Coordinates of N, CA and C in Angstrom, one line a residue:
Chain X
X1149 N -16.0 -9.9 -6.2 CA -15.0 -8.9 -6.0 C -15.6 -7.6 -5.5
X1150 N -14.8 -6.8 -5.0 CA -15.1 -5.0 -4.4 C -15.9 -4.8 -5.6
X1151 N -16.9 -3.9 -5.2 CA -18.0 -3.1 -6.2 C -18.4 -1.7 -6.3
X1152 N -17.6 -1.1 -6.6 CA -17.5 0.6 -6.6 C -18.6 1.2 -7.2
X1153 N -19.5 1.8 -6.9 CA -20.8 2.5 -7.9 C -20.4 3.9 -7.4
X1154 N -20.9 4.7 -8.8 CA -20.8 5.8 -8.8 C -22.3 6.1 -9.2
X1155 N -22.9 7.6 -8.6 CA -24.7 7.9 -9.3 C -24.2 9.6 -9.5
X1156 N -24.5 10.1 -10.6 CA -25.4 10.0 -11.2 C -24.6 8.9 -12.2
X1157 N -24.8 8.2 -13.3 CA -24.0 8.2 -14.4 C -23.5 9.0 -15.5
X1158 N -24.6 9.6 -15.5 CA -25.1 10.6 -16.6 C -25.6 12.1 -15.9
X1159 N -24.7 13.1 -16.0 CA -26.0 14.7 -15.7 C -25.4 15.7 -16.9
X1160 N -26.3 16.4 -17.2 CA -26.4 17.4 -17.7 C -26.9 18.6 -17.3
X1161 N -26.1 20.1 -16.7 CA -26.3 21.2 -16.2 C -26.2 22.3 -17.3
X1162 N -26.5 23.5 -16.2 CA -26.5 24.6 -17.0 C -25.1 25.3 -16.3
X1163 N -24.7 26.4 -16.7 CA -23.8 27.0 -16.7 C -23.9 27.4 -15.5
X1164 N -22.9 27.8 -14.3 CA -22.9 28.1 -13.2 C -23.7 27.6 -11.8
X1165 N -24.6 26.2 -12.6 CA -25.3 25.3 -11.4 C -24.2 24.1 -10.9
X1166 N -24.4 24.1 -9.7 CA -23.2 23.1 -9.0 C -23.8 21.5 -9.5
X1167 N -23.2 20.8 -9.6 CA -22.9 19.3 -9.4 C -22.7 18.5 -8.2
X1168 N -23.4 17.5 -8.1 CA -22.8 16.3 -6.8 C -22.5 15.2 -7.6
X1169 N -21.6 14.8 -7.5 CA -20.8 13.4 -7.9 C -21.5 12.2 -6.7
X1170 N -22.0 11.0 -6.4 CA -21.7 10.1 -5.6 C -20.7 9.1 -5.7
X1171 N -19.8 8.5 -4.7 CA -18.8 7.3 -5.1 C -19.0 6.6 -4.1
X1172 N -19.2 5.4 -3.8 CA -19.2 4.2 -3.0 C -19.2 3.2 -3.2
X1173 N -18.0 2.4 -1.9 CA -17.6 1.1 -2.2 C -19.2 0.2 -1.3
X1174 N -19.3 -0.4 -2.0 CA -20.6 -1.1 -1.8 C -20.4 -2.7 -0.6
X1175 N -19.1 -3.1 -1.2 CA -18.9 -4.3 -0.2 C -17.7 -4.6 0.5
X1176 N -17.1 -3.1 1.1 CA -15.6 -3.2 1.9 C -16.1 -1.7 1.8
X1177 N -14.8 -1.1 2.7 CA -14.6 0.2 3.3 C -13.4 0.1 2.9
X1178 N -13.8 2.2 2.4 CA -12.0 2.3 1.9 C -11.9 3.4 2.7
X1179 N -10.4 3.0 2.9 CA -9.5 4.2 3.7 C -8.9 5.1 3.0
X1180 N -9.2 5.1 1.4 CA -8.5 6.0 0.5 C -9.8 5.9 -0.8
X1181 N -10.2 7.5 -1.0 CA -10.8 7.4 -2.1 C -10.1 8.0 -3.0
X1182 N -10.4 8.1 -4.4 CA -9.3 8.7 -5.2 C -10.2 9.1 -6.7
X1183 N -10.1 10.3 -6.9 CA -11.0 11.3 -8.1 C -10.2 11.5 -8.9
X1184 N -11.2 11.0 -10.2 CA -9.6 11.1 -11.4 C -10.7 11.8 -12.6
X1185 N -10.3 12.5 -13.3 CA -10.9 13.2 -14.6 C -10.4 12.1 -16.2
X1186 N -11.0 11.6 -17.2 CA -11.1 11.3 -18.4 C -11.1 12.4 -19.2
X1187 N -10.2 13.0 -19.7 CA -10.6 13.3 -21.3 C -10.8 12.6 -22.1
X1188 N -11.6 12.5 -23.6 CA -11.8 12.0 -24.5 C -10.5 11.1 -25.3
X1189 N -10.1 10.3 -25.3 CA -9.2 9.4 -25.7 C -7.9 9.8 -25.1
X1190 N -8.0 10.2 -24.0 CA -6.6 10.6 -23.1 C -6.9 9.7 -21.7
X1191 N -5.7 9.6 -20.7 CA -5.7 8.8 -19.7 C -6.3 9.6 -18.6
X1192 N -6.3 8.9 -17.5 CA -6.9 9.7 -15.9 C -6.2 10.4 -15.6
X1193 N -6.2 11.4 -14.7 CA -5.5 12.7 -14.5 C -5.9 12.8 -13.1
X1194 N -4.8 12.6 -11.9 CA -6.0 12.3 -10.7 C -5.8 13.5 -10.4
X1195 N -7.1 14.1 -9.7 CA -7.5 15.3 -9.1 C -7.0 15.4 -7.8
X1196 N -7.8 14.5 -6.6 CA -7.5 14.6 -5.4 C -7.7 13.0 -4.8
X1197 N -7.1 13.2 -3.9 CA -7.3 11.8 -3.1 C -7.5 12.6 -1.6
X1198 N -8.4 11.6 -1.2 CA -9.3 11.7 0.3 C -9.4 10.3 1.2
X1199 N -8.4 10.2 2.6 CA -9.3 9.9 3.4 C -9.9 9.8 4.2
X1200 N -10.5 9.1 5.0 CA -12.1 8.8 5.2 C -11.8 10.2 6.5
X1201 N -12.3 11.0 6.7 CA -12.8 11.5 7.7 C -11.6 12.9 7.7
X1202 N -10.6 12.8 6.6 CA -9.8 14.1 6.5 C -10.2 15.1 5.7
X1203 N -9.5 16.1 5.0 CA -9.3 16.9 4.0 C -8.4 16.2 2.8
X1204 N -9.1 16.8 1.7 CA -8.5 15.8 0.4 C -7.8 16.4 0.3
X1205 N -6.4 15.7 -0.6 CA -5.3 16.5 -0.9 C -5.7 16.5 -2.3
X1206 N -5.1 17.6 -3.0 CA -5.5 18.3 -4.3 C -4.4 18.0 -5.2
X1207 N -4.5 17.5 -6.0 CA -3.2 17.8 -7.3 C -2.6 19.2 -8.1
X1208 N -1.4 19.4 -7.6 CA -1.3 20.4 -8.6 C -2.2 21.3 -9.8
X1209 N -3.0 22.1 -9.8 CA -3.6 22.9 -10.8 C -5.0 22.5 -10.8
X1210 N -5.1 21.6 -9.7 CA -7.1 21.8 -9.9 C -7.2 22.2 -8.2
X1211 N -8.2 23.2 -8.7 CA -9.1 24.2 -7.9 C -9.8 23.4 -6.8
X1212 N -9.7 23.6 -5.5 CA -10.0 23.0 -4.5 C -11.3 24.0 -4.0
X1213 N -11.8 24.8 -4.2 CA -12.5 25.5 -4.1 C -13.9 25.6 -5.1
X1214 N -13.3 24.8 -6.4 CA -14.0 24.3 -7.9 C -14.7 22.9 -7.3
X1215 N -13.5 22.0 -7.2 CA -14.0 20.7 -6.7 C -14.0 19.9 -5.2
X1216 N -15.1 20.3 -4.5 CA -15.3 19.7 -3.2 C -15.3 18.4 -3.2
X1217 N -14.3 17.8 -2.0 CA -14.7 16.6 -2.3 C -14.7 16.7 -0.5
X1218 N -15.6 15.7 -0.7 CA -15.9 15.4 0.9 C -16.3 13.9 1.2
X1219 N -15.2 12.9 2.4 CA -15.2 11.7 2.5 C -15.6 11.4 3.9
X1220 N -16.9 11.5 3.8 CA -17.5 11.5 5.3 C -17.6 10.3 5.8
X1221 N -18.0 9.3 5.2 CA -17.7 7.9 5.7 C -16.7 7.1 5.0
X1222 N -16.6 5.7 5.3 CA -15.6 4.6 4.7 C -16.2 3.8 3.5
X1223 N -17.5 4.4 3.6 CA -18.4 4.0 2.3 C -18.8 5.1 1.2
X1224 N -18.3 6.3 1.5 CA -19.0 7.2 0.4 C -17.9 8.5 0.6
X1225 N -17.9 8.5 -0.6 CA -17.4 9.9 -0.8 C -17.7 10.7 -1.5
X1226 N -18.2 11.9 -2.0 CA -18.4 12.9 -3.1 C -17.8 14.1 -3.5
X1227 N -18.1 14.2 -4.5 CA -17.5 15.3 -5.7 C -18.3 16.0 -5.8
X1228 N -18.2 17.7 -5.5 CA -19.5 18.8 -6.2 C -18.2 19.4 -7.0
X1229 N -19.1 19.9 -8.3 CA -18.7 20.5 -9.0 C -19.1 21.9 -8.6
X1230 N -18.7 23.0 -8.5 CA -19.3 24.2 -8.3 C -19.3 25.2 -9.4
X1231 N -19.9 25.6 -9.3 CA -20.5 26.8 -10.8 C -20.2 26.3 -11.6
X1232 N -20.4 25.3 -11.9 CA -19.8 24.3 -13.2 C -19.6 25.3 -14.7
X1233 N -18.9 25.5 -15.5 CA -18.5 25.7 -17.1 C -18.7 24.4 -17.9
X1234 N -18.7 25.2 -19.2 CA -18.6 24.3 -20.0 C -17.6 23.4 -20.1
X1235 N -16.6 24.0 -19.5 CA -14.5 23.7 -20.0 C -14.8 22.7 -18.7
X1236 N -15.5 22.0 -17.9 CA -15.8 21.5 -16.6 C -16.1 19.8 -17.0
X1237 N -17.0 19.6 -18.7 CA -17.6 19.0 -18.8 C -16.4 17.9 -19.1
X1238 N -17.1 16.7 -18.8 CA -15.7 15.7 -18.4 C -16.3 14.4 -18.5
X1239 N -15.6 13.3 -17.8 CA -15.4 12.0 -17.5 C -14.8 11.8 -16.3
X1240 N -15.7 11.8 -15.7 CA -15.3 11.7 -13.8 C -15.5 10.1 -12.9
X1241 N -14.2 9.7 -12.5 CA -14.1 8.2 -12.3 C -13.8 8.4 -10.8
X1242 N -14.1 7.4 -10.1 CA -13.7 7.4 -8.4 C -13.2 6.3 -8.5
X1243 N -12.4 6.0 -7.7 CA -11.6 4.8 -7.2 C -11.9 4.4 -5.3
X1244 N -11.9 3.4 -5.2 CA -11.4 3.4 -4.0 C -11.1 2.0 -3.3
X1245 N -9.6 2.4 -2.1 CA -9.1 1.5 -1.6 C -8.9 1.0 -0.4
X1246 N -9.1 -0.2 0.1 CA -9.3 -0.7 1.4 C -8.2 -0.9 1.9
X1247 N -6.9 -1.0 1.5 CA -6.0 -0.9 2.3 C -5.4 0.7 2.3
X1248 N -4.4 0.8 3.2 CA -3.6 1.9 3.6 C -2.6 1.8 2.6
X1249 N -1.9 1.1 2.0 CA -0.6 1.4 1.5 C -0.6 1.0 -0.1
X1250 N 0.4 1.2 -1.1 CA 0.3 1.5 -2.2 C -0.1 0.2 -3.1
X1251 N 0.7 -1.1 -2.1 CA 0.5 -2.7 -2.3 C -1.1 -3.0 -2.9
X1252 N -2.5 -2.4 -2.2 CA -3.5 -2.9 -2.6 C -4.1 -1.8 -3.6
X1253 N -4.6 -3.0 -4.3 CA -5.5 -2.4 -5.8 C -6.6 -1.4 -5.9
X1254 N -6.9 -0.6 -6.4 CA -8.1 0.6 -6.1 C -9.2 -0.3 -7.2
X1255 N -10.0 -0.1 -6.6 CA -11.3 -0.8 -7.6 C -12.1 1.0 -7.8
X1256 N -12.5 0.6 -9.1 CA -13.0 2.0 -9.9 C -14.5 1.7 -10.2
X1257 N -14.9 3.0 -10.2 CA -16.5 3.0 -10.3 C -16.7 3.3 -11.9
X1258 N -17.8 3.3 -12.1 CA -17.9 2.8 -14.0 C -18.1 4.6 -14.6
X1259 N -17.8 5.6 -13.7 CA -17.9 7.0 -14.2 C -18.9 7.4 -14.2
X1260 N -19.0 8.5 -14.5 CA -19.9 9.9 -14.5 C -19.6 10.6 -15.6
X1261 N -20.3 11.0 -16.7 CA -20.4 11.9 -17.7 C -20.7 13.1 -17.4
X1262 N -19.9 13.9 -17.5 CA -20.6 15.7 -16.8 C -20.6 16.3 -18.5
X1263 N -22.0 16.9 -18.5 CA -22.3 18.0 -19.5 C -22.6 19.3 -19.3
X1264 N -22.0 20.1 -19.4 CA -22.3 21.5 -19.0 C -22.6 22.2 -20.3
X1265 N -23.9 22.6 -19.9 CA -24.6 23.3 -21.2 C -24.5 24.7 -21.2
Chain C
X545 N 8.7 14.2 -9.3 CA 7.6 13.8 -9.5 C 7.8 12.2 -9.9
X546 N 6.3 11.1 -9.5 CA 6.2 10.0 -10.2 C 5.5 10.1 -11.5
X547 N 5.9 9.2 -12.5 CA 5.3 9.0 -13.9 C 5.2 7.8 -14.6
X548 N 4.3 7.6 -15.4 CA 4.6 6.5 -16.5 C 4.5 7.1 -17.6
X549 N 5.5 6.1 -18.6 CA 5.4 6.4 -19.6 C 4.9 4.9 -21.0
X550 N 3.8 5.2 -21.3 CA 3.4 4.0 -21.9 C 3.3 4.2 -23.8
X551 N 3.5 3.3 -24.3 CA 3.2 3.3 -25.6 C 1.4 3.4 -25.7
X552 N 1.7 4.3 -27.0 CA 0.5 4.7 -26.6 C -0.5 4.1 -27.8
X553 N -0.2 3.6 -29.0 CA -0.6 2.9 -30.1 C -1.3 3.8 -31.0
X554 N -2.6 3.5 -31.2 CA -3.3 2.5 -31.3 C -2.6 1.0 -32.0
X555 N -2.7 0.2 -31.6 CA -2.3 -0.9 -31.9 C -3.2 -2.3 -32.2
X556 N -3.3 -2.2 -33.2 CA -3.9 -3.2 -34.4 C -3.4 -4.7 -34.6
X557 N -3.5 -6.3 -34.1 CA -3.1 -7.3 -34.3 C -4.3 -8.2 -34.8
X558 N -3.8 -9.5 -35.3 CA -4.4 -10.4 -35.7 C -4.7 -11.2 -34.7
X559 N -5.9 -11.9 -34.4 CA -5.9 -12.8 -34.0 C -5.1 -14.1 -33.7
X560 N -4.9 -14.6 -32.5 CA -3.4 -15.4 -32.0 C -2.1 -14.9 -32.1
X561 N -2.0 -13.3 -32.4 CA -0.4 -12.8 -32.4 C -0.5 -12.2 -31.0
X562 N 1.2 -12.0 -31.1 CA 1.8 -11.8 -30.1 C 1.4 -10.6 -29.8
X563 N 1.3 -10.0 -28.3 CA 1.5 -8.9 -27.8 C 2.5 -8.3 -27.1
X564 N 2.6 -7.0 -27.4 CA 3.7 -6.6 -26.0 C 3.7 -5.3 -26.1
X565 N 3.2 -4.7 -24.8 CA 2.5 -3.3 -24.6 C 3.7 -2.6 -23.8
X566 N 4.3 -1.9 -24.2 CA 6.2 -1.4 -23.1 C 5.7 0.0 -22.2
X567 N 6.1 -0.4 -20.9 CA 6.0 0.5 -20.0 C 6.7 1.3 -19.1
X568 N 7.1 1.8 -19.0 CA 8.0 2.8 -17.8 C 7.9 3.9 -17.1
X569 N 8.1 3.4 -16.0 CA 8.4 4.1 -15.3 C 9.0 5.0 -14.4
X570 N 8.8 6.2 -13.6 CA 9.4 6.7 -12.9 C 9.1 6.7 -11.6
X571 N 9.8 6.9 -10.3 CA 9.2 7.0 -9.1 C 9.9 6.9 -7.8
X572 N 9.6 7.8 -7.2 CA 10.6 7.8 -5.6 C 10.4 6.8 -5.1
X573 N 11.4 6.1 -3.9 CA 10.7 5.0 -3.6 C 10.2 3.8 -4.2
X574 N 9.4 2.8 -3.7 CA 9.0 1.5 -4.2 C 8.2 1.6 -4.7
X575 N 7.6 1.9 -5.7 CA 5.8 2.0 -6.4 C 5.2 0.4 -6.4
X576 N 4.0 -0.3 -6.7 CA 3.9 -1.3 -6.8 C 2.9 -0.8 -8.7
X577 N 3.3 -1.7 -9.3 CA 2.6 -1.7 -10.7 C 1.9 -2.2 -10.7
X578 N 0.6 -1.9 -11.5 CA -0.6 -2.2 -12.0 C -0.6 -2.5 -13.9
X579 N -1.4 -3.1 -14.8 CA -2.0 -2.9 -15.3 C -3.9 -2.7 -15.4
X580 N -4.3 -2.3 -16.1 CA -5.5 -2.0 -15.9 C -6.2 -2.2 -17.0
X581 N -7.4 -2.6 -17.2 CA -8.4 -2.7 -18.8 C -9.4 -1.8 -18.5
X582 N -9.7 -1.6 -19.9 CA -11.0 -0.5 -19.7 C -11.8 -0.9 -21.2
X583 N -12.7 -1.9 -20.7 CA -13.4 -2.8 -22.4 C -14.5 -1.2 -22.3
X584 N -15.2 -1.6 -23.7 CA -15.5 -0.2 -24.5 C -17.2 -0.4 -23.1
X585 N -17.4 0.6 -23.0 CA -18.7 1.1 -22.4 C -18.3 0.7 -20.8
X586 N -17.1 0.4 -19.8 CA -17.2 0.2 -18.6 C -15.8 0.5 -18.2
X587 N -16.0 0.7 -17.1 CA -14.9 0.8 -16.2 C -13.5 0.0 -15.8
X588 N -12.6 0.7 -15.4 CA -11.6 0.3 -15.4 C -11.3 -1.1 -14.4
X589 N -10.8 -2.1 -15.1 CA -10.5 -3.6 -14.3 C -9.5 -3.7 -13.8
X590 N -9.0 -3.8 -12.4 CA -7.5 -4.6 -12.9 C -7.5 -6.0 -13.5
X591 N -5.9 -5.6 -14.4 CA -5.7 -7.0 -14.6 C -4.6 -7.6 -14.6
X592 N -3.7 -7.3 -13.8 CA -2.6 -7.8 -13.0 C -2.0 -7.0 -12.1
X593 N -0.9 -7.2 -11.0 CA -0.5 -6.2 -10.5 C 1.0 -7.0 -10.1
X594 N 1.9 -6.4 -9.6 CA 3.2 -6.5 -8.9 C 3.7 -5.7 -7.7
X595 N 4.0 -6.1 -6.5 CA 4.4 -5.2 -5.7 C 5.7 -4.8 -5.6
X596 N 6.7 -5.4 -5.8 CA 8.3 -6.0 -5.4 C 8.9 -6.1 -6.4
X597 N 9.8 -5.6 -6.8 CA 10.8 -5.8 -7.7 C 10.9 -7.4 -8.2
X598 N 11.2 -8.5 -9.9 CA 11.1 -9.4 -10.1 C 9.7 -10.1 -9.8
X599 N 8.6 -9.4 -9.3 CA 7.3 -10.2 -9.4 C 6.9 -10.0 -10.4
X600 N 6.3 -11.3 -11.1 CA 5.0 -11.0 -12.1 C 4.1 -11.2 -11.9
X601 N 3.0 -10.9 -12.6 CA 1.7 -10.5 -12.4 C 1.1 -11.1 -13.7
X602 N 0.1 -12.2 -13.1 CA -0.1 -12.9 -14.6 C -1.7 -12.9 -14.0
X603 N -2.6 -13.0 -15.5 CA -4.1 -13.1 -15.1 C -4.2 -13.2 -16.9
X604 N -5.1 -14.3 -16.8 CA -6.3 -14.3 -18.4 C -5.1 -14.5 -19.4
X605 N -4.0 -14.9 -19.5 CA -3.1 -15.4 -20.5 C -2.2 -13.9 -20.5
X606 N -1.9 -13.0 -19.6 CA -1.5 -11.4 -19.7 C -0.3 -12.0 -18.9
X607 N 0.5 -11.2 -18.8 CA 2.1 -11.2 -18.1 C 2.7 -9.9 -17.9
X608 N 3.4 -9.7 -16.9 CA 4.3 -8.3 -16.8 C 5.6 -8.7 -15.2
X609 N 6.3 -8.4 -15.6 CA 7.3 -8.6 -14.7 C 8.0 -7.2 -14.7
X610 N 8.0 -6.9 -13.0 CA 8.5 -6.0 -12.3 C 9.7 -5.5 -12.4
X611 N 10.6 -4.7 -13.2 CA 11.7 -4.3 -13.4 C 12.8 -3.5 -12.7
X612 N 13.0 -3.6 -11.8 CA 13.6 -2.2 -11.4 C 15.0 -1.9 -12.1
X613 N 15.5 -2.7 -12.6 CA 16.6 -2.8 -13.1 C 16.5 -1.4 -14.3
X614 N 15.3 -2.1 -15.3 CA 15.4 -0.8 -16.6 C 13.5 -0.3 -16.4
X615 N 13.5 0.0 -14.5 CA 11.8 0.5 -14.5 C 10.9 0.5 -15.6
X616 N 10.8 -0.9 -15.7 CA 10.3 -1.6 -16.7 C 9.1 -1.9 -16.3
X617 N 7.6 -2.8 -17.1 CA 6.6 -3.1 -16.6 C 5.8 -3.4 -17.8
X618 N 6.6 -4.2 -18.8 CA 5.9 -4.5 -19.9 C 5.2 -5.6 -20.3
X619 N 3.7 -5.4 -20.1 CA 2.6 -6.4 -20.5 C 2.5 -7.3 -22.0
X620 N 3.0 -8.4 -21.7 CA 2.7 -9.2 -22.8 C 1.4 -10.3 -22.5
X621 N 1.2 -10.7 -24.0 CA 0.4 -12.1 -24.1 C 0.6 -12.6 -25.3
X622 N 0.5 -14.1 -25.2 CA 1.4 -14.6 -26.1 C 0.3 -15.1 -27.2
X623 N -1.1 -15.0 -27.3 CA -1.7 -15.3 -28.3 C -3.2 -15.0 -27.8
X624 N -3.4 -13.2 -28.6 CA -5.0 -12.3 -28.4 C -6.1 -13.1 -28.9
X625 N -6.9 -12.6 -28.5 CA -8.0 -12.8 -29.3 C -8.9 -11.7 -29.3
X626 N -10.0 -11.7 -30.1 CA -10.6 -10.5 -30.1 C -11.4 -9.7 -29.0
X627 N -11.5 -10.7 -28.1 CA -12.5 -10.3 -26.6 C -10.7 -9.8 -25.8
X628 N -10.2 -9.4 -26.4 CA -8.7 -8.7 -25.6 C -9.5 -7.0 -26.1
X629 N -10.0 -6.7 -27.3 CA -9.6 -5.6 -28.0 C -10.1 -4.8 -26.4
X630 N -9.1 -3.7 -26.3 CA -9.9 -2.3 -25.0 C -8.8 -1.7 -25.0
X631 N -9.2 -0.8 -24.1 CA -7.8 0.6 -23.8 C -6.8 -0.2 -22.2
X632 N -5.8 -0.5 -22.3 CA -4.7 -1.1 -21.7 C -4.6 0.2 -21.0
X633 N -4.1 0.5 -19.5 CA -3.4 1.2 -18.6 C -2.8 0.9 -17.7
X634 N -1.2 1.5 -18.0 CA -0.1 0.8 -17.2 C -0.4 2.2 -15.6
X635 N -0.1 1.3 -14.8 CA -0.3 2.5 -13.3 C 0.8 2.0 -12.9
X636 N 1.4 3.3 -11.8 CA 1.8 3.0 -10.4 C 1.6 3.4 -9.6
X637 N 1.7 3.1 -8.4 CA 0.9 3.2 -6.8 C 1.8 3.6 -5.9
X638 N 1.6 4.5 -5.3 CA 2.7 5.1 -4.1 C 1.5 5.0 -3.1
X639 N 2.0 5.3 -1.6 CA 0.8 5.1 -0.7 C 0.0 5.8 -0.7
X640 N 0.3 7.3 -0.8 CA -0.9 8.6 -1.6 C -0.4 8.8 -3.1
X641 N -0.3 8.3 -4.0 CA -0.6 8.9 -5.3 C -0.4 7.4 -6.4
X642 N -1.4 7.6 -7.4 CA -1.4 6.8 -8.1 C -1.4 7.8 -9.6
X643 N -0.4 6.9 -10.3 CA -0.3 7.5 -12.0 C -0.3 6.5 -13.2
X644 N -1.0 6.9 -14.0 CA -1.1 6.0 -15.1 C -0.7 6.9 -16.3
X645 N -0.8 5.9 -17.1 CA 0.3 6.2 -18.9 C -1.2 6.2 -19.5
X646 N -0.7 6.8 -20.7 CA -1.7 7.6 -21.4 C -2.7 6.3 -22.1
X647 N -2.4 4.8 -21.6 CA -3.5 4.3 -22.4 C -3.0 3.8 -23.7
X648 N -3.1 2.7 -23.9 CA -3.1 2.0 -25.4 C -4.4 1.8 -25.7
X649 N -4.6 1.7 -26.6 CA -5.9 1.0 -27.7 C -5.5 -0.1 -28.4
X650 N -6.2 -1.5 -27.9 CA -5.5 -2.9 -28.7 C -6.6 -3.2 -29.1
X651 N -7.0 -3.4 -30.5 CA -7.8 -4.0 -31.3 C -7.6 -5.2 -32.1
X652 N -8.1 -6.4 -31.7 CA -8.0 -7.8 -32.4 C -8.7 -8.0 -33.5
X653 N -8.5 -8.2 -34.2 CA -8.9 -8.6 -35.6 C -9.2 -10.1 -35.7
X654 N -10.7 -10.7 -36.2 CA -10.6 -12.5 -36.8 C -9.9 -12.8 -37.6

């Protein structure tokens, strides 16, 4: 099956140092990637969706200026966190999908733990 | 706006009982439904889906049939076991936006 890896899995920052997220589909090209936030025992909360070679669209009330995302190929997309906070510190999941329309399934990457110290 | 709305449990069964996890939805347009697992320490699976109104979506003894009638999308299985227990998520898919329900917690008991 599609194989979504996300790196780091794990980071830990200091207060106002930026973050890179990596997301990539490892065995297919997606034409849609898709960034979603975890709270602790709450559901995903999707941020933005990107694709490949546009500007991400932003979800209502998150900061596009906070969270870069940039989908430069059909294989990779990233997330920087910028000046990261504490209130920043999260569960950061990528998705991504090889078809165009809503029919095909998003395969998800196993997450990213953000700690902001 | 699109939404789901899922039961959210936590939800506790025995071993070989019945399940049935209720979902609904809202949404302009055709959405296609997902459910989703997420077992403890990994990432999210699918584990069925529906595109079309009256499809179901069957995988690993799980079932859900496409509602449009009462935007329905409720995952059953007719006898758990304990390699089921994880966090359940009902989605749905528009061509740019996808939403999921807040997540059940199903724990099987021997």
């Amino acid at each position: 099956g599609a194989v979504v890896s996300q790196h780091p899995s794990r980071v830990i920052c200091k207060s106002g140092t930026s973050v890179k997220i990596e997301c990539r589909s490892l065995d297919f090209q997606a034409t849609t990637m898709f960034w979603y936030r975890q709270f602790p025992k709450k559901s995903l909360m999707l941020m933005a969706t990107s694709n490949e070679g546009s500007k991400a669209t932003y979800e209502q009330g998150v900061e596009k200026d906070k969270f870069l995302i940039n989908h430069a190929s059909l294989t990779l997309s990233t997330l920087t966190v910028t000046s990261a906070h504490p209130e920043d510190s999260s569960f950061y999941i990528c998705s991504a999908r090889y078809g165009g329309t809503a029919h095909y399934e998003q395969y998800f990457g196993p997450g990213t733990r953000l700690t902001v110290t | 706006g699109n939404s789901v709305t899922q039961m959210e449990g936590p939800v506790t069964l025995s071993e070989e009982a019945f399940l049935t996890i209720n979902c609904t939805y809202t949404a302009t347009g055709y959405p296609s439904l997902f459910w989703y697992v997420q077992y403890p320490g990994e990432g999210l699976q699918l584990l069925l889906k529906a595109t079309k109104a009256d499809d179901k979506g069957s995988n690993k003894g799980f079932e859900a049939t496409y509602r449009k009638e009462t935007t329905s999308f409720h995952l059953e299985k007719g006898s758990v076991q304990v390699s089921d227990s994880a966090v359940y998520f009902c989605a749905l898919s528009t061509n740019n936006d996808m939403r999921f329900g807040a997540g059940t917690r199903l724990t099987v008991k021997p």
